[in-house]
Coordinates of C-alpha atoms in Angstrom, one line a residue:
X1 CA -38.9 2.3 -48.6
X2 CA -40.9 2.0 -51.7
X3 CA -40.8 4.9 -54.2
X4 CA -40.6 5.5 -57.9
X5 CA -37.2 5.7 -59.6
X6 CA -37.9 9.4 -60.4
X7 CA -38.7 10.1 -56.8
X8 CA -35.4 8.5 -55.8
X9 CA -33.6 10.5 -58.4
X10 CA -35.0 13.9 -57.2
X11 CA -34.7 13.1 -53.5
X12 CA -31.0 12.4 -54.1
X13 CA -30.7 15.8 -55.9
X14 CA -32.2 17.4 -52.8
X15 CA -29.8 15.6 -50.5
X16 CA -26.9 17.2 -52.3
X17 CA -28.6 20.6 -52.6
X18 CA -28.8 20.8 -56.4
X19 CA -31.5 23.5 -57.0
X20 CA -30.9 24.4 -60.7
X21 CA -31.0 22.4 -64.0
X22 CA -30.3 23.8 -67.4
X23 CA -31.3 22.3 -70.8
X24 CA -34.3 21.7 -73.1
X25 CA -37.2 19.6 -72.2
X26 CA -37.6 16.2 -73.8
X27 CA -39.8 13.1 -73.2
X28 CA -37.0 11.0 -71.8
X29 CA -36.5 13.3 -68.8
X30 CA -40.2 14.3 -68.2
X31 CA -40.7 11.9 -65.3
X32 CA -38.2 13.8 -63.2
X33 CA -38.8 17.3 -64.6
X34 CA -42.5 16.8 -63.7
X35 CA -41.6 16.9 -60.0
X36 CA -38.8 19.4 -60.1
X37 CA -41.0 22.3 -58.9
X38 CA -42.3 20.2 -56.0
X39 CA -38.7 19.6 -55.0
X40 CA -37.6 23.1 -55.2
X41 CA -35.6 22.6 -58.4
X42 CA -35.8 25.3 -61.1
X43 CA -35.5 24.1 -64.7
X44 CA -34.0 26.8 -67.0
X45 CA -35.2 26.0 -70.5
X46 CA -32.6 27.6 -72.8
X47 CA -32.7 27.9 -76.6
X48 CA -29.8 25.5 -77.2
X49 CA -28.4 22.8 -75.0
X50 CA -24.8 23.9 -75.6
X51 CA -25.6 27.3 -74.2
X52 CA -27.6 25.7 -71.3
X53 CA -24.4 23.8 -70.4
X54 CA -22.4 27.0 -70.4
X55 CA -25.1 28.6 -68.2
X56 CA -24.6 25.8 -65.7
X57 CA -20.9 26.4 -65.8
X58 CA -21.3 30.1 -65.2
X59 CA -23.7 29.5 -62.3
X60 CA -21.4 27.0 -60.5
X61 CA -18.3 29.1 -61.1
X62 CA -20.0 32.2 -59.7
X63 CA -21.5 30.6 -56.7
X64 CA -19.5 27.5 -55.9
X65 CA -22.7 25.4 -55.9
X66 CA -23.2 22.5 -58.1
X67 CA -25.9 22.6 -60.8
X68 CA -26.9 20.1 -63.5
X69 CA -27.6 19.9 -67.2
X70 CA -30.1 17.6 -68.7
X71 CA -32.0 17.2 -72.0
X72 CA -33.5 14.7 -74.4
X73 CA -31.5 11.6 -75.2
X74 CA -29.6 11.5 -78.4
X75 CA -29.4 14.9 -80.2
X76 CA -30.3 16.9 -77.1
X77 CA -27.5 15.2 -75.2
X78 CA -24.9 15.5 -78.1
X79 CA -25.4 19.3 -77.9
X80 CA -23.8 19.3 -74.5
X81 CA -20.4 18.0 -75.5
X82 CA -18.7 21.4 -76.0
X83 CA -20.1 22.8 -72.8
X84 CA -19.1 19.7 -70.7
X85 CA -15.5 19.8 -72.0
X86 CA -15.4 23.5 -71.4
X87 CA -16.4 22.8 -67.8
X88 CA -13.8 20.1 -67.5
X89 CA -10.9 22.4 -68.2
X90 CA -12.6 25.1 -66.1
X91 CA -12.5 22.7 -63.1
X92 CA -16.2 23.1 -62.6
X93 CA -18.1 20.5 -60.6
X94 CA -21.3 19.8 -62.6
X95 CA -23.8 17.0 -62.8
X96 CA -24.4 15.8 -66.4
X97 CA -27.7 13.8 -66.6
X98 CA -27.9 11.9 -69.9
X99 CA -31.2 10.0 -70.4
X100 CA -30.5 7.1 -72.6
X101 CA -32.6 5.4 -75.3
X102 CA -34.5 2.4 -73.8
X103 CA -32.4 -0.7 -73.0
X104 CA -34.8 -2.9 -74.9
X105 CA -34.2 -1.1 -78.2
X106 CA -30.5 -0.1 -77.8
X107 CA -28.4 -1.4 -80.7
X108 CA -31.2 -1.4 -83.1
X109 CA -30.6 2.1 -84.5
X110 CA -33.8 3.3 -83.1
X111 CA -35.1 6.9 -82.7
X112 CA -32.6 9.2 -81.1
X113 CA -30.1 6.5 -80.2
X114 CA -26.6 7.3 -79.3
X115 CA -23.7 5.8 -77.4
X116 CA -23.7 8.5 -74.8
X117 CA -21.1 7.1 -72.4
X118 CA -18.4 6.8 -75.1
X119 CA -19.2 10.3 -76.3
X120 CA -18.3 11.9 -72.9
X121 CA -15.5 9.6 -71.9
X122 CA -12.9 12.3 -72.4
X123 CA -15.1 15.2 -71.1
X124 CA -15.8 14.1 -67.5
X125 CA -13.9 13.1 -64.4
X126 CA -16.2 10.2 -63.7
X127 CA -19.2 8.4 -65.5
X128 CA -21.5 5.6 -64.6
X129 CA -24.6 4.0 -66.1
X130 CA -27.5 2.9 -64.0
X131 CA -27.6 -0.9 -64.4
X132 CA -30.8 -1.6 -62.4
X133 CA -33.7 0.7 -61.4
X134 CA -33.2 -0.2 -57.7
X135 CA -29.7 1.4 -57.9
X136 CA -30.9 4.8 -59.2
X137 CA -30.1 6.8 -56.0
X138 CA -26.9 4.9 -55.2
X139 CA -25.4 5.7 -58.6
X140 CA -26.6 9.3 -58.8
X141 CA -25.1 10.1 -55.3
X142 CA -21.8 8.6 -56.3
X143 CA -21.6 10.6 -59.5
X144 CA -22.3 13.8 -57.6
X145 CA -19.7 13.1 -55.0
X146 CA -17.1 12.4 -57.6
X147 CA -17.8 15.6 -59.4
X148 CA -17.3 17.5 -56.1
X149 CA -14.1 15.7 -55.2
X150 CA -12.5 16.2 -58.6
X151 CA -14.0 19.6 -59.2
X152 CA -15.1 18.6 -62.7
X153 CA -18.2 17.4 -64.5
X154 CA -19.4 13.8 -63.9
X155 CA -22.0 11.9 -65.9
X156 CA -24.9 9.6 -65.0
X157 CA -26.4 7.7 -67.9
X158 CA -30.0 6.5 -67.3
X159 CA -31.9 4.2 -69.7
X160 CA -35.3 6.0 -70.1
X161 CA -37.2 2.9 -69.4
X162 CA -35.8 2.8 -65.9
X163 CA -38.0 5.8 -64.9
X164 CA -41.6 5.4 -63.8
X165 CA -40.7 2.2 -62.0
X166 CA -41.6 1.4 -58.3
X167 CA -38.7 0.0 -56.4
X168 CA -37.6 -0.8 -52.8
X169 CA -34.8 1.7 -52.2
X170 CA -32.6 3.0 -49.4
X171 CA -31.3 6.6 -50.0
X172 CA -27.5 6.6 -49.6
X173 CA -25.5 8.7 -47.1
X174 CA -23.7 11.8 -48.3
X175 CA -20.0 11.3 -47.5
X176 CA -17.8 14.4 -47.6
X177 CA -14.0 14.0 -47.6
X178 CA -11.4 16.5 -46.2
X179 CA -9.3 17.9 -49.0
X180 CA -5.6 16.8 -49.1
X181 CA -3.3 19.1 -47.0
X182 CA 0.0 18.2 -48.8
X183 CA 2.7 15.9 -47.7
X184 CA 4.5 17.1 -44.6
X185 CA 8.0 16.6 -46.2
X186 CA 7.0 18.4 -49.3
X187 CA 5.5 21.4 -47.4
X188 CA 8.7 21.6 -45.3
X189 CA 10.9 21.6 -48.4
X190 CA 8.7 24.3 -50.0
X191 CA 9.0 26.5 -46.9
X192 CA 12.8 26.1 -46.9
X193 CA 13.1 27.1 -50.5
X194 CA 10.9 30.2 -50.0
X195 CA 12.7 31.1 -46.8
X196 CA 16.0 31.3 -48.6
X197 CA 14.7 32.9 -51.8
X198 CA 16.0 36.3 -52.9
X199 CA 13.3 36.9 -55.5
X200 CA 10.3 34.7 -54.6
X201 CA 7.2 35.0 -56.9
X202 CA 3.7 33.4 -56.3
X203 CA 1.7 32.3 -59.3
X204 CA -2.0 31.8 -58.5
X205 CA -4.2 29.6 -60.6
X206 CA -7.9 28.5 -60.6
X207 CA -7.3 26.3 -57.6
X208 CA -6.7 29.4 -55.5
X209 CA -10.2 30.7 -56.5
X210 CA -11.9 27.3 -56.0
X211 CA -10.2 26.7 -52.6
X212 CA -12.1 28.2 -49.6
X213 CA -9.9 30.9 -48.4
X214 CA -7.3 30.3 -51.1
X215 CA -6.9 33.9 -52.1
X216 CA -6.7 35.1 -48.5
X217 CA -4.0 32.5 -47.8
X218 CA -2.0 33.4 -50.8
X219 CA -2.2 37.0 -49.7
X220 CA -0.9 36.4 -46.2
X221 CA 2.0 34.4 -47.7
X222 CA 2.8 37.1 -50.3
X223 CA 2.8 39.8 -47.6
X224 CA 5.0 37.8 -45.4
X225 CA 7.6 37.5 -48.2
X226 CA 6.8 40.7 -50.0
X227 CA 6.6 38.5 -53.1
X228 CA 4.8 39.7 -56.3
X229 CA 1.8 37.6 -57.2
X230 CA 1.1 36.8 -60.8
X231 CA -2.1 35.0 -62.0
X232 CA -2.6 32.4 -64.7
X233 CA -4.2 33.1 -68.0
X234 CA -7.9 34.0 -67.6
X235 CA -7.6 34.0 -63.8
X236 CA -7.5 37.7 -63.2
X237 CA -9.7 37.2 -60.2
X238 CA -7.2 35.0 -58.3
X239 CA -5.7 37.9 -56.3
X240 CA -7.0 41.3 -55.3
X241 CA -6.3 43.8 -58.2
X242 CA -5.7 46.7 -55.9
X243 CA -3.0 45.0 -53.8
X244 CA 0.5 46.5 -54.3
X245 CA 1.9 43.0 -54.8
X246 CA -0.5 42.1 -57.6
X247 CA 1.5 41.8 -60.8
X248 CA -1.2 40.8 -63.2
X249 CA -2.0 37.8 -65.5
X250 CA 0.6 35.8 -67.4
X251 CA 0.1 34.4 -70.9
X252 CA -1.6 35.7 -73.9
X253 CA -2.0 39.6 -73.9
X254 CA -1.2 39.6 -70.2
X255 CA 0.8 41.9 -67.9
X256 CA 4.3 42.8 -68.9
X257 CA 5.0 43.7 -65.3
X258 CA 4.1 40.1 -64.3
X259 CA 6.2 38.6 -67.0
X260 CA 9.2 40.7 -66.2
X261 CA 9.0 39.9 -62.4
X262 CA 8.6 36.2 -62.8
X263 CA 11.5 36.2 -65.2
X264 CA 13.7 37.4 -62.3
X265 CA 12.4 34.8 -59.8
X266 CA 14.7 32.3 -58.1
X267 CA 11.8 30.4 -56.5
X268 CA 8.2 30.3 -57.9
X269 CA 5.3 29.0 -55.8
X270 CA 2.7 27.8 -58.3
X271 CA -0.4 27.7 -56.1
X272 CA -3.4 25.8 -57.4
X273 CA -2.4 25.7 -61.0
X274 CA -1.7 22.9 -63.5
X275 CA 0.6 25.3 -65.3
X276 CA -1.2 24.8 -68.6
X277 CA 1.0 25.6 -71.6
X278 CA -1.1 28.6 -72.7
X279 CA -0.5 30.4 -69.4
X280 CA 3.3 30.3 -69.9
X281 CA 3.7 31.0 -73.6
X282 CA 6.0 33.9 -74.6
X283 CA 4.2 37.2 -74.5
X284 CA 5.2 40.5 -76.2
X285 CA 8.1 38.7 -77.8
X286 CA 9.4 37.8 -74.3
X287 CA 10.5 34.4 -73.0
X288 CA 9.7 35.0 -69.4
X289 CA 9.4 31.6 -67.7
X290 CA 12.5 31.4 -65.4
X291 CA 14.5 28.5 -66.7
X292 CA 16.7 28.3 -63.6
X293 CA 14.2 28.9 -60.8
X294 CA 13.1 26.4 -58.3
X295 CA 9.5 25.5 -59.0
X296 CA 7.1 24.5 -56.3
X297 CA 3.8 23.2 -57.8
X298 CA 0.6 22.8 -55.7
X299 CA -2.3 21.1 -57.2
X300 CA -5.1 19.0 -56.0
X301 CA -4.7 16.6 -58.9
X302 CA -1.4 14.7 -58.7
X303 CA -1.6 13.9 -62.4
X304 CA -1.0 17.6 -63.3
X305 CA 2.1 18.1 -61.2
X306 CA 5.2 18.2 -63.3
X307 CA 3.2 17.6 -66.4
X308 CA 4.3 20.8 -68.3
X309 CA 7.3 22.3 -66.2
X310 CA 10.2 20.8 -64.4
X311 CA 9.3 20.9 -60.7
X312 CA 11.6 21.0 -57.7
X313 CA 8.8 20.3 -55.1
X314 CA 5.4 18.9 -55.9
X315 CA 2.6 19.2 -53.4
X316 CA -0.8 17.4 -53.7
X317 CA -3.2 19.5 -51.7
X318 CA -5.8 22.2 -51.4
X319 CA -4.4 25.7 -52.2
X320 CA -5.5 27.4 -49.0
X321 CA -4.4 24.7 -46.7
X322 CA -1.0 24.2 -48.3
X323 CA -0.4 28.0 -48.4
X324 CA -1.2 28.3 -44.7
X325 CA 1.0 25.3 -43.8
X326 CA 3.9 26.8 -45.7
X327 CA 3.4 30.2 -44.1
X328 CA 3.6 28.5 -40.6
X329 CA 6.9 26.9 -41.5
X330 CA 8.8 29.9 -42.9
X331 CA 11.9 30.9 -41.1
X332 CA 12.0 34.1 -39.1
X333 CA 14.1 35.8 -41.7
X334 CA 12.1 34.6 -44.7
X335 CA 11.8 37.4 -47.3
X336 CA 14.2 39.7 -45.6
X337 CA 17.0 39.6 -48.1
X338 CA 16.5 42.4 -50.6
X339 CA 13.0 43.1 -49.3
X340 CA 13.1 46.9 -49.9
X341 CA 14.7 46.6 -53.3
X342 CA 12.1 43.9 -54.3
X343 CA 9.2 46.1 -53.2
X344 CA 10.6 49.0 -55.2
X345 CA 11.1 46.8 -58.3
X346 CA 7.5 45.6 -58.1
X347 CA 6.2 49.1 -57.9
X348 CA 8.4 50.4 -60.7
X349 CA 7.5 47.6 -63.1
X350 CA 3.8 47.9 -62.3
X351 CA 3.8 51.6 -62.8
X352 CA 5.7 51.4 -66.1
X353 CA 3.3 48.8 -67.4
X354 CA 0.2 50.7 -66.3
X355 CA 1.4 53.8 -68.2
X356 CA 2.2 51.7 -71.3
X357 CA -1.1 50.0 -71.2
X358 CA -2.9 53.3 -70.9
X359 CA -1.1 54.7 -73.9
X360 CA -1.8 51.7 -76.2
X361 CA -4.5 52.9 -78.6
X362 CA -3.9 50.6 -81.6
X363 CA -2.6 47.2 -82.7
X364 CA 0.8 46.8 -84.3
X365 CA 1.5 45.1 -87.7
X366 CA 4.1 42.5 -88.1
X367 CA 6.9 43.4 -90.4
X368 CA 5.8 42.8 -94.0
X369 CA 2.1 43.1 -93.2
X370 CA -0.1 46.2 -93.2
X371 CA -3.6 45.1 -92.3
X372 CA -3.9 47.1 -89.1
X373 CA -2.7 50.3 -90.9
X374 CA -5.3 49.7 -93.6
X375 CA -8.0 49.0 -91.0
X376 CA -7.4 52.3 -89.3
X377 CA -7.4 54.2 -92.6
X378 CA -10.6 52.5 -93.7
X379 CA -12.5 53.6 -90.6
X380 CA -10.6 56.5 -89.0
X381 CA -13.6 57.6 -86.9
X382 CA -14.4 54.1 -85.5
X383 CA -13.3 52.9 -82.1
X384 CA -10.2 50.7 -81.8
X385 CA -10.4 47.6 -79.6
X386 CA -8.2 49.1 -77.0
X387 CA -10.1 52.4 -76.8
X388 CA -13.3 50.2 -76.4
X389 CA -11.8 48.4 -73.4
X390 CA -10.7 51.6 -71.8
X391 CA -14.2 52.9 -72.2
X392 CA -15.6 49.7 -70.7
X393 CA -13.3 50.0 -67.7
X394 CA -14.6 53.5 -67.0
X395 CA -18.1 52.2 -66.5
X396 CA -17.7 48.6 -65.2
X397 CA -19.0 48.3 -61.6
X398 CA -16.2 47.3 -59.2
X399 CA -18.3 44.3 -57.9
X400 CA -19.3 43.1 -61.3
X401 CA -19.1 39.5 -62.5
X402 CA -17.9 39.5 -66.1
X403 CA -17.7 36.7 -68.7
X404 CA -15.7 36.7 -71.8
X405 CA -15.7 34.8 -75.1
X406 CA -12.9 33.4 -77.1
X407 CA -11.8 35.6 -79.9
X408 CA -9.4 38.5 -80.9
X409 CA -11.2 41.4 -79.3
X410 CA -11.9 39.6 -76.0
X411 CA -8.3 38.5 -75.9
X412 CA -7.0 42.0 -76.3
X413 CA -9.0 42.8 -73.2
X414 CA -7.1 40.1 -71.0
X415 CA -4.8 42.7 -69.6
X416 CA -7.5 45.1 -68.4
X417 CA -9.9 43.7 -65.8
X418 CA -9.0 43.2 -62.2
X419 CA -11.0 42.1 -59.2
X420 CA -11.0 42.3 -55.5
X421 CA -12.4 38.8 -54.9
X422 CA -12.7 35.5 -56.6
X423 CA -15.4 34.0 -58.8
X424 CA -15.8 37.2 -60.8
X425 CA -14.1 36.4 -64.0
X426 CA -15.7 33.7 -66.1
X427 CA -13.5 33.4 -69.1
X428 CA -14.0 30.4 -71.5
X429 CA -10.9 28.6 -70.4
X430 CA -8.5 26.4 -72.3
X431 CA -11.0 24.4 -74.3
X432 CA -11.6 27.7 -76.0
X433 CA -15.3 27.5 -77.1
X434 CA -17.0 30.4 -79.0
X435 CA -20.4 31.4 -77.7
X436 CA -19.4 31.4 -74.0
X437 CA -19.8 35.1 -73.1
X438 CA -23.6 35.4 -73.0
X439 CA -24.8 32.1 -71.5
X440 CA -22.2 31.9 -68.8
X441 CA -23.0 35.4 -67.5
X442 CA -26.7 34.4 -67.5
X443 CA -25.9 31.5 -65.3
X444 CA -23.9 33.7 -63.0
X445 CA -26.8 36.1 -62.7
X446 CA -29.1 33.3 -61.7
X447 CA -26.8 32.4 -59.0
X448 CA -26.0 36.0 -57.9
X449 CA -29.1 38.0 -58.6
X450 CA -28.0 41.1 -56.7
X451 CA -24.6 41.5 -58.5
X452 CA -24.2 43.3 -61.8
X453 CA -23.1 41.0 -64.6
X454 CA -21.6 41.8 -68.0
X455 CA -20.8 39.4 -70.8
X456 CA -18.3 40.2 -73.6
X457 CA -18.1 38.6 -77.1
X458 CA -16.8 39.3 -80.5
X459 CA -19.5 39.3 -83.2
X460 CA -18.3 35.9 -84.7
X461 CA -18.5 34.1 -81.4
X462 CA -21.7 35.8 -80.4
X463 CA -23.4 34.5 -83.5
X464 CA -23.1 31.0 -82.0
X465 CA -25.0 32.0 -78.8
X466 CA -27.4 34.6 -80.4
X467 CA -30.3 32.2 -80.2
X468 CA -30.4 32.7 -76.4
X469 CA -31.8 36.2 -76.9
X470 CA -35.0 34.3 -77.8
X471 CA -35.0 32.6 -74.4
X472 CA -33.7 35.0 -71.7
X473 CA -36.3 37.7 -72.1
X474 CA -39.0 35.7 -70.5
X475 CA -40.4 37.0 -67.2
X476 CA -38.7 34.4 -65.0
X477 CA -35.2 35.0 -66.4
X478 CA -32.9 37.6 -64.7
X479 CA -31.7 40.7 -66.5
X480 CA -28.1 40.8 -67.8
X481 CA -25.8 43.1 -70.0
X482 CA -24.0 41.8 -73.0
X483 CA -21.4 43.8 -75.0
X484 CA -20.8 42.6 -78.6
X485 CA -17.6 43.9 -80.4
X486 CA -18.9 44.5 -83.9
X487 CA -16.2 44.5 -86.6
X488 CA -17.8 42.1 -89.1
X489 CA -15.0 39.5 -89.0
X490 CA -13.6 36.4 -87.4
X491 CA -10.7 38.4 -86.0
X492 CA -8.3 35.7 -84.7
X493 CA -8.5 33.7 -88.0
X494 CA -8.0 36.9 -89.9
X495 CA -4.8 37.7 -88.0
X496 CA -3.6 34.2 -89.0
X497 CA -4.5 34.9 -92.5
X498 CA -2.5 38.1 -92.6
X499 CA 0.6 36.5 -91.1
X500 CA 0.8 33.1 -92.9
X501 CA -1.6 33.2 -95.8
X502 CA -1.0 36.5 -97.7
X503 CA -4.4 38.0 -96.8
X504 CA -6.3 35.1 -98.3
X505 CA -9.4 35.6 -96.1
X506 CA -11.3 32.3 -96.4
X507 CA -14.4 32.3 -94.2
X508 CA -13.5 35.3 -92.1
X509 CA -16.0 37.8 -93.2
X510 CA -19.4 38.4 -91.5
X511 CA -22.7 39.9 -92.9
X512 CA -22.6 43.7 -92.6
X513 CA -26.4 43.8 -92.9
X514 CA -27.0 42.1 -89.5
X515 CA -27.7 44.2 -86.5
X516 CA -27.3 42.4 -83.2
X517 CA -28.8 45.4 -81.4
X518 CA -31.8 45.0 -83.8
X519 CA -32.1 41.3 -83.1
X520 CA -32.1 42.1 -79.3
X521 CA -34.9 44.6 -79.8
X522 CA -36.9 42.1 -81.9
X523 CA -36.6 39.7 -79.0
X524 CA -38.1 42.2 -76.6
X525 CA -34.8 43.2 -75.1
X526 CA -33.0 46.6 -75.2
X527 CA -30.6 47.0 -78.0
X528 CA -28.1 49.9 -78.1
X529 CA -25.4 50.9 -80.7
X530 CA -22.2 52.7 -79.4
X531 CA -19.7 54.3 -81.8
X532 CA -17.5 56.4 -79.5
X533 CA -15.7 55.9 -76.2
X534 CA -18.2 58.2 -74.4
X535 CA -21.2 56.4 -76.0
X536 CA -19.9 53.0 -74.9
X537 CA -19.1 54.2 -71.3
X538 CA -22.6 55.8 -71.0
X539 CA -24.4 52.8 -72.5
X540 CA -22.6 50.3 -70.2
X541 CA -23.2 52.4 -67.1
X542 CA -26.9 52.8 -68.1
X543 CA -27.3 49.1 -68.8
X544 CA -25.9 48.1 -65.4
X545 CA -28.5 50.5 -63.8
X546 CA -31.2 48.9 -66.0
X547 CA -30.3 45.4 -64.7
X548 CA -31.7 46.5 -61.3
X549 CA -35.0 47.3 -63.1
X550 CA -35.1 43.9 -64.9
X551 CA -34.0 45.2 -68.3
X552 CA -31.6 43.1 -70.3
X553 CA -29.4 45.2 -72.6
X554 CA -27.3 44.2 -75.7
X555 CA -24.7 46.9 -76.5
X556 CA -23.3 46.6 -80.1
X557 CA -19.9 48.4 -79.9
X558 CA -18.9 49.4 -83.4
X559 CA -15.1 49.0 -83.7
X560 CA -12.6 49.0 -86.6
X561 CA -11.0 45.9 -87.9
X562 CA -7.6 46.1 -86.1
X563 CA -6.3 42.7 -85.1
X564 CA -4.3 41.9 -82.0
X565 CA -1.6 39.3 -81.4
X566 CA -2.4 35.8 -82.9
X567 CA -3.3 33.2 -80.3
X568 CA -0.4 30.8 -81.1
X569 CA 2.6 32.0 -83.0
X570 CA 4.2 28.7 -82.1
X571 CA 1.4 26.6 -83.6
X572 CA 1.6 27.9 -87.2
X573 CA 4.1 28.6 -89.9
X574 CA 3.9 29.9 -93.4
X575 CA 3.0 27.1 -95.8
X576 CA 4.7 26.4 -99.1
X577 CA 3.3 24.7 -102.3
X578 CA 5.3 21.8 -103.6
X579 CA 3.1 20.0 -106.2
X580 CA 0.9 23.0 -106.9
X581 CA -2.9 23.2 -107.0
X582 CA -4.9 24.0 -110.2
X583 CA -8.7 24.3 -110.7
X584 CA -8.3 22.5 -114.0
X585 CA -7.6 19.3 -112.1
X586 CA -11.2 19.2 -110.7
X587 CA -13.1 16.2 -112.0
X588 CA -16.8 16.3 -112.5
X589 CA -18.6 13.8 -110.3
X590 CA -20.6 11.1 -112.0
X591 CA -24.3 10.9 -110.7

């Protein structure tokens, strides 16, 4: 039938059920945004495209439904790069729509021109440019389906002069594929290994959360074997936190109980995880990855299997389906050997770690450094990061969705939150962008309006997203709660400076005159300052109640400058000077 190219575009979005778009308005996209409302599509006009992309990531991760990001060609699109790469490593299926400068002027260095395909080549699972206006719907549908199949962002690039054209077009069919179930031989081998294991351990990753029924399937398998279940870094919601077999997160600032239990494993079932290096780094000075254990790795992407760890059995498949198939093939005696001792060991290690975590009030200094001691002495009445996290745990609703930022104070909190279901923990992931906490939780609230949501950020990272306070107070935006840990420093970088650069703090200090609570109030939101554990607990409880009344609250939690573990001890070393550097060698430039 005849239709305009923008009608074909929007009708294709409708076919795939895409109801939400995030970005900033621009002339290149106006032909389609003009008919969004008629199509039932909501356009969320944020303050910065980068934050808009992270809102899309939060929406899709919280709901499982695809959303899209779109903006003006050139500089509007370049602002999406960080968000798209973040979504890529978060395994989030998103539609990236990049209107392109007009074909007739491309290559002339015209207004807002950019090679947008090359820019995102390493950030998306699939990309395609519309080559002819009559192919608009065909290409868009293919891009969307590839995003769903790979569970990652995919890009459609559209020359802006291809809109507002009338074409003969046939809307394509939506083709859904069944997810891979794992090879029959590999599944049988995995079942045999687990059936004979004395100390089986299950490690759940993001794929367990993304898989429909993945958490339930892993729970059934764990209970059949009485195997402890660890989760990957920043995937605390990949197993029910109250379950007696839950051992907690591995990786940076994770669970000692989980690390000790997996260290004893003779067989590890890695379910829905690519085993990224950060999730298996030593923690608390402990090399916990079991060097001699048999490793079964299940991932939907065959390219990730065996990439970081030696694997005994690799299975390409959906986490839920593979877990159920393994369960069906376990021997009658699977898990029986040492079952009672194993259950007792899990309970003892969990109890010991819970007691230790509860007693941890302060951060330790490395030998030869004294920063944390000095930080406590400088502000003896201020909250420490760990006391702040305990106060937060006291008030956080059990059904809350939380988002986190990258940074030292958020990282200290990795060991604390647990959840009873998936799609509750929206951490920034392994691309590690600052400024993720606020926008991602806004996206989650758009998708789950009846669920309390709370974002967490350090004050350095929050400065990158603070502009969104100017956008989210408008009437159509939902209310959220944001906690900012205020210690006036870039903490992770400062810890590196204390360890390797003799307290030479370059670029680590923030302006003490700035009040984020004050900025929130100036934007028409509610700004609160909390200085004690009781004040923080009360403020968070009130803020979550206020969400129900449509009130967005920013809580500025004033904490001392203690610093937790560095992100990567293995990535840095103390430098030495060989030739020497002297200011006298600076040459004056000739103008």
